[in-house]
């Protein structure tokens, strides 16, 4: 039955999340963008898009009166985010205890080369979520960990052995609701302003950026094993973006 469960969890890159984006993101003192506010969008679908396309998040808290931010693997589960880490992590134990947190996910889509350093910039899409995490009960951890794996490595859960009980015990899974979130998207920002008086002999334009996957590199122990489908599918998907 365990193997059947894992095969059912296989998803393709085109499946996406089933949750419908309903209702606008509320504007609050925390979520209102103040600098270049016209780039803010309150469409929940825009938030979902940033999260679903992201591969890593930065999670920040104040620990012992000092700010600290760590990169963390994540996945969106409907209208919440799942985070996972070691039960031995002081950072994650504090998250589970309910300290306020801030999560950011950013896509750097390009560098804007203007005719001055002041006007040069980046094109990006970014989501910022504020909230408090709650730890998932043991009965929900396995399904959540499979969801986290499917977000980063779609199809991999169906190719490897089931999660062991000791691995579940060593892993903490946290849920953060997407109730206080903002999205800023300047991916359509102007490269230059007509009649800005700058020297037209200096090139200006956009250098697009994207994640590119290289060729799979086997471990020394599996040099003769064929590359699994999930690895090739992930490589091909990233290189087609």
mmCIF file of C-alpha atoms in Angstrom:
data_model
loop_
_atom_site.group_PDB
_atom_site.id
_atom_site.type_symbol
_atom_site.label_atom_id
_atom_site.label_comp_id
_atom_site.label_asym_id
_atom_site.label_seq_id
_atom_site.Cartn_x
_atom_site.Cartn_y
_atom_site.Cartn_z
ATOM 1 C CA UNK A 1 0.000 0.000 0.000
ATOM 2 C CA UNK A 2 2.875 2.360 0.689
ATOM 3 C CA UNK A 3 4.189 2.020 -2.858
ATOM 4 C CA UNK A 4 0.741 2.661 -4.302
ATOM 5 C CA UNK A 5 0.449 5.817 -2.231
ATOM 6 C CA UNK A 6 3.736 7.171 -3.505
ATOM 7 C CA UNK A 7 2.852 6.460 -7.109
ATOM 8 C CA UNK A 8 -0.428 8.310 -6.676
ATOM 9 C CA UNK A 9 1.528 11.325 -5.458
ATOM 10 C CA UNK A 10 3.373 11.539 -8.802
ATOM 11 C CA UNK A 11 2.608 14.826 -10.501
ATOM 12 C CA UNK A 12 3.844 16.379 -13.696
ATOM 13 C CA UNK A 13 5.109 19.911 -14.142
ATOM 14 C CA UNK A 14 1.913 20.855 -15.951
ATOM 15 C CA UNK A 15 -0.464 19.629 -13.255
ATOM 16 C CA UNK A 16 -0.034 22.706 -11.057
ATOM 17 C CA UNK A 17 -1.942 23.289 -7.837
ATOM 18 C CA UNK A 18 -5.637 22.476 -7.757
ATOM 19 C CA UNK A 19 -6.518 25.283 -5.362
ATOM 20 C CA UNK A 20 -8.351 28.146 -7.016
ATOM 21 C CA UNK A 21 -7.083 31.645 -6.358
ATOM 22 C CA UNK A 22 -10.054 33.255 -4.669
ATOM 23 C CA UNK A 23 -10.252 36.779 -3.297
ATOM 24 C CA UNK A 24 -7.757 39.616 -3.391
ATOM 25 C CA UNK A 25 -4.838 39.794 -0.995
ATOM 26 C CA UNK A 26 -5.807 42.223 1.794
ATOM 27 C CA UNK A 27 -3.823 45.437 2.082
ATOM 28 C CA UNK A 28 -2.644 46.054 5.628
ATOM 29 C CA UNK A 29 0.060 48.064 7.345
ATOM 30 C CA UNK A 30 2.335 45.044 6.899
ATOM 31 C CA UNK A 31 1.515 44.226 3.293
ATOM 32 C CA UNK A 32 1.222 47.678 1.705
ATOM 33 C CA UNK A 33 4.153 48.311 -0.662
ATOM 34 C CA UNK A 34 5.407 51.845 -0.090
ATOM 35 C CA UNK A 35 8.224 52.197 -2.614
ATOM 36 C CA UNK A 36 7.029 52.015 -6.263
ATOM 37 C CA UNK A 37 3.626 50.857 -5.072
ATOM 38 C CA UNK A 38 2.285 50.635 -8.634
ATOM 39 C CA UNK A 39 4.200 47.382 -9.010
ATOM 40 C CA UNK A 40 2.199 45.748 -6.224
ATOM 41 C CA UNK A 41 -0.514 43.291 -7.202
ATOM 42 C CA UNK A 42 -3.212 42.004 -4.890
ATOM 43 C CA UNK A 43 -4.189 39.107 -7.134
ATOM 44 C CA UNK A 44 -3.925 35.879 -5.170
ATOM 45 C CA UNK A 45 -3.104 34.041 -8.391
ATOM 46 C CA UNK A 46 0.054 36.163 -8.672
ATOM 47 C CA UNK A 47 1.094 35.057 -5.182
ATOM 48 C CA UNK A 48 0.478 31.418 -6.064
ATOM 49 C CA UNK A 49 2.504 31.797 -9.255
ATOM 50 C CA UNK A 50 5.538 33.215 -7.452
ATOM 51 C CA UNK A 51 5.415 30.445 -4.873
ATOM 52 C CA UNK A 52 4.730 27.577 -7.269
ATOM 53 C CA UNK A 53 7.653 28.567 -9.494
ATOM 54 C CA UNK A 54 10.052 29.126 -6.584
ATOM 55 C CA UNK A 55 12.589 26.523 -5.505
ATOM 56 C CA UNK A 56 13.710 27.997 -2.185
ATOM 57 C CA UNK A 57 12.475 30.524 0.351
ATOM 58 C CA UNK A 58 14.239 32.732 2.859
ATOM 59 C CA UNK A 59 12.708 32.545 6.325
ATOM 60 C CA UNK A 60 13.570 35.296 8.823
ATOM 61 C CA UNK A 61 12.975 35.664 12.555
ATOM 62 C CA UNK A 62 14.431 37.668 15.415
ATOM 63 C CA UNK A 63 16.511 35.324 17.578
ATOM 64 C CA UNK A 64 17.965 36.559 20.840
ATOM 65 C CA UNK A 65 17.388 40.185 19.770
ATOM 66 C CA UNK A 66 19.221 39.677 16.456
ATOM 67 C CA UNK A 67 17.717 39.120 12.999
ATOM 68 C CA UNK A 68 18.517 35.859 11.248
ATOM 69 C CA UNK A 69 17.369 34.553 7.843
ATOM 70 C CA UNK A 70 17.906 31.060 6.467
ATOM 71 C CA UNK A 71 17.178 29.457 3.083
ATOM 72 C CA UNK A 72 14.547 26.739 3.446
ATOM 73 C CA UNK A 73 12.840 24.268 1.139
ATOM 74 C CA UNK A 74 9.111 24.844 0.831
ATOM 75 C CA UNK A 75 5.951 23.970 -1.041
ATOM 76 C CA UNK A 76 2.546 25.596 -1.348
ATOM 77 C CA UNK A 77 -0.364 23.547 -0.051
ATOM 78 C CA UNK A 78 -3.510 25.366 -1.053
ATOM 79 C CA UNK A 79 -3.577 28.660 0.828
ATOM 80 C CA UNK A 80 -0.609 27.900 3.067
ATOM 81 C CA UNK A 81 3.117 27.174 2.843
ATOM 82 C CA UNK A 82 4.839 24.046 4.117
ATOM 83 C CA UNK A 83 8.382 24.272 5.493
ATOM 84 C CA UNK A 84 10.556 21.417 6.685
ATOM 85 C CA UNK A 85 13.725 21.055 8.702
ATOM 86 C CA UNK A 86 15.432 19.020 11.389
ATOM 87 C CA UNK A 87 13.786 18.513 14.761
ATOM 88 C CA UNK A 88 17.234 19.254 16.182
ATOM 89 C CA UNK A 89 17.317 22.737 14.653
ATOM 90 C CA UNK A 90 17.062 25.587 17.153
ATOM 91 C CA UNK A 91 15.746 27.777 14.341
ATOM 92 C CA UNK A 92 12.896 25.383 13.546
ATOM 93 C CA UNK A 93 12.080 24.784 17.194
ATOM 94 C CA UNK A 94 11.601 28.519 17.584
ATOM 95 C CA UNK A 95 9.381 28.591 14.510
ATOM 96 C CA UNK A 96 7.286 25.762 15.921
ATOM 97 C CA UNK A 97 7.024 27.657 19.229
ATOM 98 C CA UNK A 98 5.230 30.480 17.417
ATOM 99 C CA UNK A 99 7.758 33.271 16.920
ATOM 100 C CA UNK A 100 6.690 35.790 14.250
ATOM 101 C CA UNK A 101 8.321 35.040 10.917
ATOM 102 C CA UNK A 102 8.752 36.549 7.502
ATOM 103 C CA UNK A 103 9.099 34.425 4.351
ATOM 104 C CA UNK A 104 10.364 35.800 1.039
ATOM 105 C CA UNK A 105 10.476 34.124 -2.369
ATOM 106 C CA UNK A 106 12.111 36.048 -5.215
ATOM 107 C CA UNK A 107 12.521 35.435 -8.936
ATOM 108 C CA UNK A 108 15.256 37.537 -10.518
ATOM 109 C CA UNK A 109 14.112 37.652 -14.144
ATOM 110 C CA UNK A 110 16.608 40.086 -15.606
ATOM 111 C CA UNK A 111 19.102 42.916 -15.222
ATOM 112 C CA UNK A 112 18.108 46.291 -16.632
ATOM 113 C CA UNK A 113 21.098 48.130 -18.117
ATOM 114 C CA UNK A 114 20.297 51.832 -18.248
ATOM 115 C CA UNK A 115 22.580 54.663 -19.355
ATOM 116 C CA UNK A 116 23.298 55.527 -15.757
ATOM 117 C CA UNK A 117 23.969 53.436 -12.679
ATOM 118 C CA UNK A 118 21.165 55.254 -10.871
ATOM 119 C CA UNK A 119 18.552 54.082 -13.393
ATOM 120 C CA UNK A 120 19.927 50.563 -13.788
ATOM 121 C CA UNK A 121 17.860 47.988 -11.928
ATOM 122 C CA UNK A 122 16.496 44.450 -11.809
ATOM 123 C CA UNK A 123 13.345 42.864 -13.097
ATOM 124 C CA UNK A 124 11.876 40.618 -10.463
ATOM 125 C CA UNK A 125 8.786 39.020 -8.956
ATOM 126 C CA UNK A 126 8.733 38.713 -5.188
ATOM 127 C CA UNK A 127 6.364 37.511 -2.491
ATOM 128 C CA UNK A 128 6.592 38.417 1.203
ATOM 129 C CA UNK A 129 4.575 36.484 3.786
ATOM 130 C CA UNK A 130 4.205 37.379 7.461
ATOM 131 C CA UNK A 131 2.791 35.010 10.006
ATOM 132 C CA UNK A 132 3.272 32.314 12.601
ATOM 133 C CA UNK A 133 4.022 28.657 11.893
ATOM 134 C CA UNK A 134 2.366 25.633 13.427
ATOM 135 C CA UNK A 135 3.869 22.146 13.492
ATOM 136 C CA UNK A 136 2.016 19.414 11.651
ATOM 137 C CA UNK A 137 0.943 16.372 13.681
ATOM 138 C CA UNK A 138 2.724 13.099 12.993
ATOM 139 C CA UNK A 139 -0.242 11.730 11.059
ATOM 140 C CA UNK A 140 0.108 14.496 8.425
ATOM 141 C CA UNK A 141 3.895 14.653 8.140
ATOM 142 C CA UNK A 142 4.443 11.908 5.563
ATOM 143 C CA UNK A 143 1.993 13.327 3.019
ATOM 144 C CA UNK A 144 3.411 16.816 3.591
ATOM 145 C CA UNK A 145 6.989 15.631 3.027
ATOM 146 C CA UNK A 146 5.956 13.977 -0.219
ATOM 147 C CA UNK A 147 4.342 17.262 -1.280
ATOM 148 C CA UNK A 148 7.550 19.121 -0.456
ATOM 149 C CA UNK A 149 9.566 16.619 -2.494
ATOM 150 C CA UNK A 150 7.160 16.827 -5.426
ATOM 151 C CA UNK A 151 7.510 20.609 -5.497
ATOM 152 C CA UNK A 152 11.269 20.439 -5.920
ATOM 153 C CA UNK A 153 11.680 17.074 -7.679
ATOM 154 C CA UNK A 154 8.381 16.115 -9.346
ATOM 155 C CA UNK A 155 8.002 12.368 -9.691
ATOM 156 C CA UNK A 156 10.898 11.442 -7.431
ATOM 157 C CA UNK A 157 8.709 10.064 -4.638
ATOM 158 C CA UNK A 158 7.533 7.291 -6.951
ATOM 159 C CA UNK A 159 11.091 6.224 -7.775
ATOM 160 C CA UNK A 160 12.602 5.812 -4.309
ATOM 161 C CA UNK A 161 11.791 3.813 -1.184
ATOM 162 C CA UNK A 162 9.116 5.020 1.262
ATOM 163 C CA UNK A 163 10.047 7.412 4.059
ATOM 164 C CA UNK A 164 11.225 5.535 7.154
ATOM 165 C CA UNK A 165 9.654 6.095 10.556
ATOM 166 C CA UNK A 166 12.948 7.310 12.021
ATOM 167 C CA UNK A 167 13.205 9.853 9.196
ATOM 168 C CA UNK A 168 9.729 11.135 9.996
ATOM 169 C CA UNK A 169 10.703 11.428 13.647
ATOM 170 C CA UNK A 170 13.810 13.439 12.753
ATOM 171 C CA UNK A 171 11.930 15.901 10.542
ATOM 172 C CA UNK A 172 9.707 18.799 11.498
ATOM 173 C CA UNK A 173 7.068 20.090 9.088
ATOM 174 C CA UNK A 174 5.525 23.516 9.630
ATOM 175 C CA UNK A 175 2.509 25.182 8.066
ATOM 176 C CA UNK A 176 2.241 28.947 7.535
ATOM 177 C CA UNK A 177 -1.071 30.425 6.291
ATOM 178 C CA UNK A 178 -1.016 32.844 3.376
ATOM 179 C CA UNK A 179 -3.269 35.342 5.115
ATOM 180 C CA UNK A 180 -0.777 38.224 5.357
ATOM 181 C CA UNK A 181 1.131 38.417 2.087
ATOM 182 C CA UNK A 182 2.192 40.888 -0.577
ATOM 183 C CA UNK A 183 3.443 40.537 -4.129
ATOM 184 C CA UNK A 184 5.572 42.998 -6.074
ATOM 185 C CA UNK A 185 6.077 42.430 -9.797
ATOM 186 C CA UNK A 186 8.111 44.837 -11.904
ATOM 187 C CA UNK A 187 8.708 42.359 -14.745
ATOM 188 C CA UNK A 188 7.154 44.823 -17.197
ATOM 189 C CA UNK A 189 9.040 47.898 -15.991
ATOM 190 C CA UNK A 190 10.412 50.312 -18.547
ATOM 191 C CA UNK A 191 14.055 50.018 -19.560
ATOM 192 C CA UNK A 192 14.338 53.726 -20.290
ATOM 193 C CA UNK A 193 12.252 56.863 -20.367
ATOM 194 C CA UNK A 194 11.875 58.613 -23.741
ATOM 195 C CA UNK A 195 13.557 61.988 -23.777
ATOM 196 C CA UNK A 196 15.544 61.365 -20.603
ATOM 197 C CA UNK A 197 18.509 63.318 -21.979
ATOM 198 C CA UNK A 198 20.979 60.426 -21.587
ATOM 199 C CA UNK A 199 23.704 59.638 -24.126
ATOM 200 C CA UNK A 200 22.203 57.451 -26.909
ATOM 201 C CA UNK A 201 25.624 56.108 -27.879
ATOM 202 C CA UNK A 202 25.674 54.038 -24.667
ATOM 203 C CA UNK A 203 23.770 50.751 -25.001
ATOM 204 C CA UNK A 204 20.715 50.218 -22.808
ATOM 205 C CA UNK A 205 18.550 47.143 -22.565
ATOM 206 C CA UNK A 206 17.630 43.998 -20.706
ATOM 207 C CA UNK A 207 19.745 40.941 -19.889
ATOM 208 C CA UNK A 208 17.188 38.162 -19.187
ATOM 209 C CA UNK A 209 18.052 35.672 -16.457
ATOM 210 C CA UNK A 210 16.749 32.168 -15.765
ATOM 211 C CA UNK A 211 17.723 28.949 -14.009
ATOM 212 C CA UNK A 212 19.430 26.455 -16.321
ATOM 213 C CA UNK A 213 19.991 22.805 -15.411
ATOM 214 C CA UNK A 214 23.189 21.035 -16.400
ATOM 215 C CA UNK A 215 23.690 17.389 -17.257
ATOM 216 C CA UNK A 216 22.942 14.931 -14.413
ATOM 217 C CA UNK A 217 26.060 13.799 -12.553
ATOM 218 C CA UNK A 218 25.760 10.306 -11.022
ATOM 219 C CA UNK A 219 27.185 9.408 -7.665
ATOM 220 C CA UNK A 220 30.150 7.032 -7.588
ATOM 221 C CA UNK A 221 27.874 4.253 -6.330
ATOM 222 C CA UNK A 222 25.308 4.607 -9.144
ATOM 223 C CA UNK A 223 27.564 5.348 -12.113
ATOM 224 C CA UNK A 224 26.111 2.427 -14.079
ATOM 225 C CA UNK A 225 22.453 3.038 -13.219
ATOM 226 C CA UNK A 226 20.220 4.742 -15.802
ATOM 227 C CA UNK A 227 19.182 8.294 -14.987
ATOM 228 C CA UNK A 228 15.669 8.284 -13.554
ATOM 229 C CA UNK A 229 12.795 9.938 -15.377
ATOM 230 C CA UNK A 230 12.201 12.563 -12.693
ATOM 231 C CA UNK A 231 15.774 13.855 -13.074
ATOM 232 C CA UNK A 232 15.519 14.172 -16.847
ATOM 233 C CA UNK A 233 12.065 15.707 -16.635
ATOM 234 C CA UNK A 234 13.251 18.337 -14.189
ATOM 235 C CA UNK A 235 16.270 19.165 -16.352
ATOM 236 C CA UNK A 236 14.137 19.473 -19.477
ATOM 237 C CA UNK A 237 11.501 21.572 -17.731
ATOM 238 C CA UNK A 238 14.005 24.062 -16.349
ATOM 239 C CA UNK A 239 15.775 24.387 -19.683
ATOM 240 C CA UNK A 240 12.526 25.092 -21.515
ATOM 241 C CA UNK A 241 11.471 27.998 -19.304
#
